[in-house]
Amino acid sequence: MRNDIILIILEGQKTEPHLLKELFEEIQKETSIKLPTIALAFWKSDLISLYRKIKDDPFLDYIGVLQESPRLLDNPEELLGIQKERISQTFLLFDHDVQCVPSRYDNKIERYTKNVKFLLDHCDNETSESGKLLINYPMIESFWDHPSLQTHAQSSVPTRHRRIKDTRSTFQNSIQREVVLFVLTMHSVSATHIFNEHET
């Protein structure tokens, strides 16, 4: 039996799979690379939910969890019958959403950072059972900050996705520059701390 399936577990069920499928299509159009079989599944929650699940079960069987919840699968008819031995690589694609932590928690940023570091340390190999965690910073819309996607976004990305970028621009133009700078600074401090800690 061949190990020929790449499993990508996404946080969201709408924007993420559309963007990834469009990226895969562009790769195949522009290169001669033949993509392997890619299976998309949805966690439908955030990094903290993932953290709690993996902390409770360090050797979490993603396929087993997904097969128990067919609604989380992109194409359940195809994936429900596969065995985990056929998964050659597993990627977990989540947003860096610190706002998902309940505000009632003390030391919110510190606790969130510690949890994310745990995930980065534990999920650091796509060929292992834990998979490799990839974090969109600050969220999935960061795709639009990549120069190679900006022209593509104006031409062939569906209107609902272009609205994401338009909404971000409208938001930034409607609030004070000082507020934007403050938010960016706080995100940068958090991200720097996470990756500095991860490297040491």
Coordinates of C-alpha atoms in Angstrom, one line a residue:
M1 CA 0.0 0.0 0.0
R2 CA 1.4 3.4 -1.0
N3 CA 1.8 6.3 1.4
D4 CA 0.7 8.9 -1.1
I5 CA -1.8 11.2 0.6
I6 CA -1.0 14.6 2.2
L7 CA -3.4 15.6 4.9
I8 CA -4.0 19.3 5.5
I9 CA -6.1 20.2 8.5
L10 CA -7.5 23.7 8.3
E11 CA -9.0 25.9 11.0
G12 CA -11.8 27.2 8.8
Q13 CA -14.1 25.6 6.3
K14 CA -14.7 28.5 3.9
T15 CA -11.8 30.9 3.1
E16 CA -8.9 28.5 3.7
P17 CA -9.9 25.6 1.3
H18 CA -10.8 28.1 -1.4
L19 CA -7.5 29.8 -1.2
L20 CA -5.5 26.6 -1.1
K21 CA -7.3 25.1 -4.0
E22 CA -6.7 28.2 -6.0
L23 CA -3.0 28.1 -5.1
F24 CA -2.7 24.5 -6.1
E25 CA -4.4 25.3 -9.4
E26 CA -1.9 28.1 -10.0
I27 CA 1.0 25.9 -9.2
Q28 CA -0.1 23.3 -11.7
K29 CA -0.7 26.0 -14.4
E30 CA 2.6 27.7 -13.9
T31 CA 4.9 24.7 -13.3
S32 CA 5.3 21.1 -14.4
I33 CA 5.0 19.9 -10.8
K34 CA 2.6 17.1 -10.4
L35 CA 0.9 17.5 -7.0
P36 CA 0.2 14.4 -4.9
T37 CA -3.2 13.5 -3.6
I38 CA -4.2 16.2 -1.1
A39 CA -6.9 15.7 1.5
L40 CA -8.5 18.7 3.2
A41 CA -10.1 18.5 6.5
F42 CA -11.5 21.1 8.9
W43 CA -10.9 21.5 12.6
K44 CA -13.6 24.2 12.9
S45 CA -12.0 25.7 15.9
D46 CA -8.9 27.6 17.0
L47 CA -5.3 27.0 18.2
I48 CA -6.4 26.7 21.8
S49 CA -8.8 23.9 21.0
L50 CA -6.0 22.1 19.1
Y51 CA -3.7 22.7 22.0
R52 CA -6.1 21.1 24.5
K53 CA -6.8 18.1 22.3
I54 CA -3.1 17.4 21.7
K55 CA -2.1 18.0 25.3
D56 CA -4.7 15.4 26.4
D57 CA -3.5 13.0 23.7
P58 CA 0.1 13.6 22.5
F59 CA -0.3 10.8 19.9
L60 CA -3.6 12.1 18.5
D61 CA -4.8 10.1 15.6
Y62 CA -6.1 12.8 13.3
I63 CA -7.6 10.4 10.8
G64 CA -9.4 8.7 13.6
V65 CA -10.8 11.9 15.0
L66 CA -11.9 13.1 11.6
Q67 CA -13.5 9.8 10.7
E68 CA -15.6 10.0 13.8
S69 CA -16.8 13.4 12.7
P70 CA -17.5 13.2 8.9
R71 CA -18.8 16.7 8.9
L72 CA -15.2 17.9 9.4
L73 CA -14.1 16.4 6.1
D74 CA -14.0 18.1 2.7
N75 CA -14.8 14.9 0.8
P76 CA -16.0 12.3 3.4
E77 CA -16.8 9.6 0.9
E78 CA -13.2 9.4 -0.2
L79 CA -11.5 9.9 3.2
L80 CA -13.6 7.8 5.5
G81 CA -12.2 4.7 3.9
I82 CA -8.5 5.5 4.1
Q83 CA -6.1 4.2 6.6
K84 CA -3.8 6.5 8.5
E85 CA -0.8 4.5 7.1
R86 CA -1.6 6.1 3.7
I87 CA -0.9 9.6 5.1
S88 CA 2.7 10.5 4.2
Q89 CA 2.6 14.1 5.5
T90 CA 0.2 16.0 7.8
F91 CA 0.1 19.8 7.9
L92 CA -2.0 21.9 10.4
L93 CA -2.9 25.3 9.1
F94 CA -4.2 27.7 11.8
D95 CA -4.5 31.4 12.4
H96 CA -2.5 33.3 15.1
D97 CA -5.7 34.5 16.8
V98 CA -4.8 35.6 20.3
Q99 CA -8.3 37.1 20.6
C100 CA -9.7 33.6 20.9
V101 CA -8.4 33.3 24.4
P102 CA -11.2 34.2 26.9
S103 CA -10.6 37.7 28.3
R104 CA -11.3 36.5 31.8
Y105 CA -8.0 34.7 31.9
D106 CA -5.1 36.5 33.6
N107 CA -1.8 37.0 31.7
K108 CA -3.7 36.3 28.4
I109 CA -0.8 36.9 26.0
E110 CA 1.7 35.0 28.1
R111 CA -0.6 31.9 28.4
Y112 CA -1.5 32.0 24.7
T113 CA 2.2 32.3 23.8
K114 CA 3.1 29.4 26.0
N115 CA 0.4 27.2 24.4
V116 CA 1.5 28.1 20.9
K117 CA 5.1 27.3 21.8
F118 CA 4.0 23.9 23.0
L119 CA 2.2 23.3 19.7
L120 CA 5.2 24.5 17.6
D121 CA 7.6 22.2 19.6
H122 CA 5.2 19.2 19.4
C123 CA 4.0 19.6 15.9
D124 CA 7.3 20.2 14.1
N125 CA 7.5 17.3 11.6
E126 CA 5.1 16.8 8.8
T127 CA 6.1 13.1 8.4
S128 CA 5.4 12.3 12.1
E129 CA 2.0 11.5 13.6
S130 CA 1.8 14.9 15.2
G131 CA 2.3 16.7 11.8
K132 CA 3.7 20.1 11.2
L133 CA 1.9 23.2 12.4
L134 CA 1.9 26.3 10.1
I135 CA 0.5 29.5 11.5
N136 CA -0.9 32.3 9.4
Y137 CA 0.1 35.5 11.0
P138 CA -2.0 37.2 12.1
M139 CA -4.6 35.3 10.1
I140 CA -5.5 33.6 6.8
E141 CA -5.9 37.0 5.1
S142 CA -2.1 37.4 5.4
F143 CA -2.1 35.6 2.1
W144 CA -2.9 38.9 0.5
D145 CA 0.3 40.4 1.8
H146 CA 2.3 38.1 -0.5
P147 CA 3.3 40.1 -3.7
S148 CA 2.8 37.1 -6.0
L149 CA -0.8 36.9 -5.0
Q150 CA -1.8 40.5 -5.2
T151 CA -2.3 40.6 -9.0
H152 CA -4.0 37.3 -8.9
A153 CA -6.3 38.5 -6.2
Q154 CA -7.5 41.3 -8.5
S155 CA -8.1 39.1 -11.5
S156 CA -9.3 35.6 -10.7
V157 CA -10.0 35.3 -7.0
P158 CA -13.8 35.2 -6.4
T159 CA -15.4 38.4 -5.3
R160 CA -16.0 37.1 -1.7
H161 CA -12.3 36.8 -1.3
R162 CA -11.5 40.2 -2.7
R163 CA -13.8 41.6 -0.2
I164 CA -11.5 40.4 2.6
K165 CA -8.7 42.6 1.4
D166 CA -11.1 45.5 0.7
T167 CA -12.5 45.1 4.3
R168 CA -9.1 45.2 5.8
S169 CA -8.3 48.4 3.8
T170 CA -11.5 50.0 4.9
F171 CA -10.9 49.1 8.5
Q172 CA -7.4 50.6 8.5
N173 CA -8.6 53.8 6.8
S174 CA -11.4 54.3 9.3
I175 CA -9.4 54.3 12.5
Q176 CA -6.6 56.4 13.8
R177 CA -3.1 55.6 12.6
E178 CA -1.9 55.4 16.2
V179 CA -4.3 52.6 16.9
V180 CA -3.2 50.7 13.9
L181 CA 0.5 51.1 14.9
F182 CA -0.3 50.0 18.4
V183 CA -2.1 46.8 17.2
L184 CA 0.8 46.0 14.8
T185 CA 3.3 46.6 17.5
M186 CA 1.6 44.3 20.0
H187 CA 1.3 41.5 17.3
S188 CA 4.9 41.9 16.4
V189 CA 6.1 41.7 20.0
S190 CA 4.0 38.5 20.5
A191 CA 5.3 36.9 17.3
T192 CA 8.9 37.8 18.0
H193 CA 8.6 36.3 21.5
I194 CA 7.1 33.1 20.1
F195 CA 9.7 32.5 17.5
N196 CA 12.6 33.6 19.6
E197 CA 11.5 31.1 22.3
H198 CA 11.0 28.4 19.7
E199 CA 14.5 28.8 18.3
T200 CA 16.3 28.7 21.6

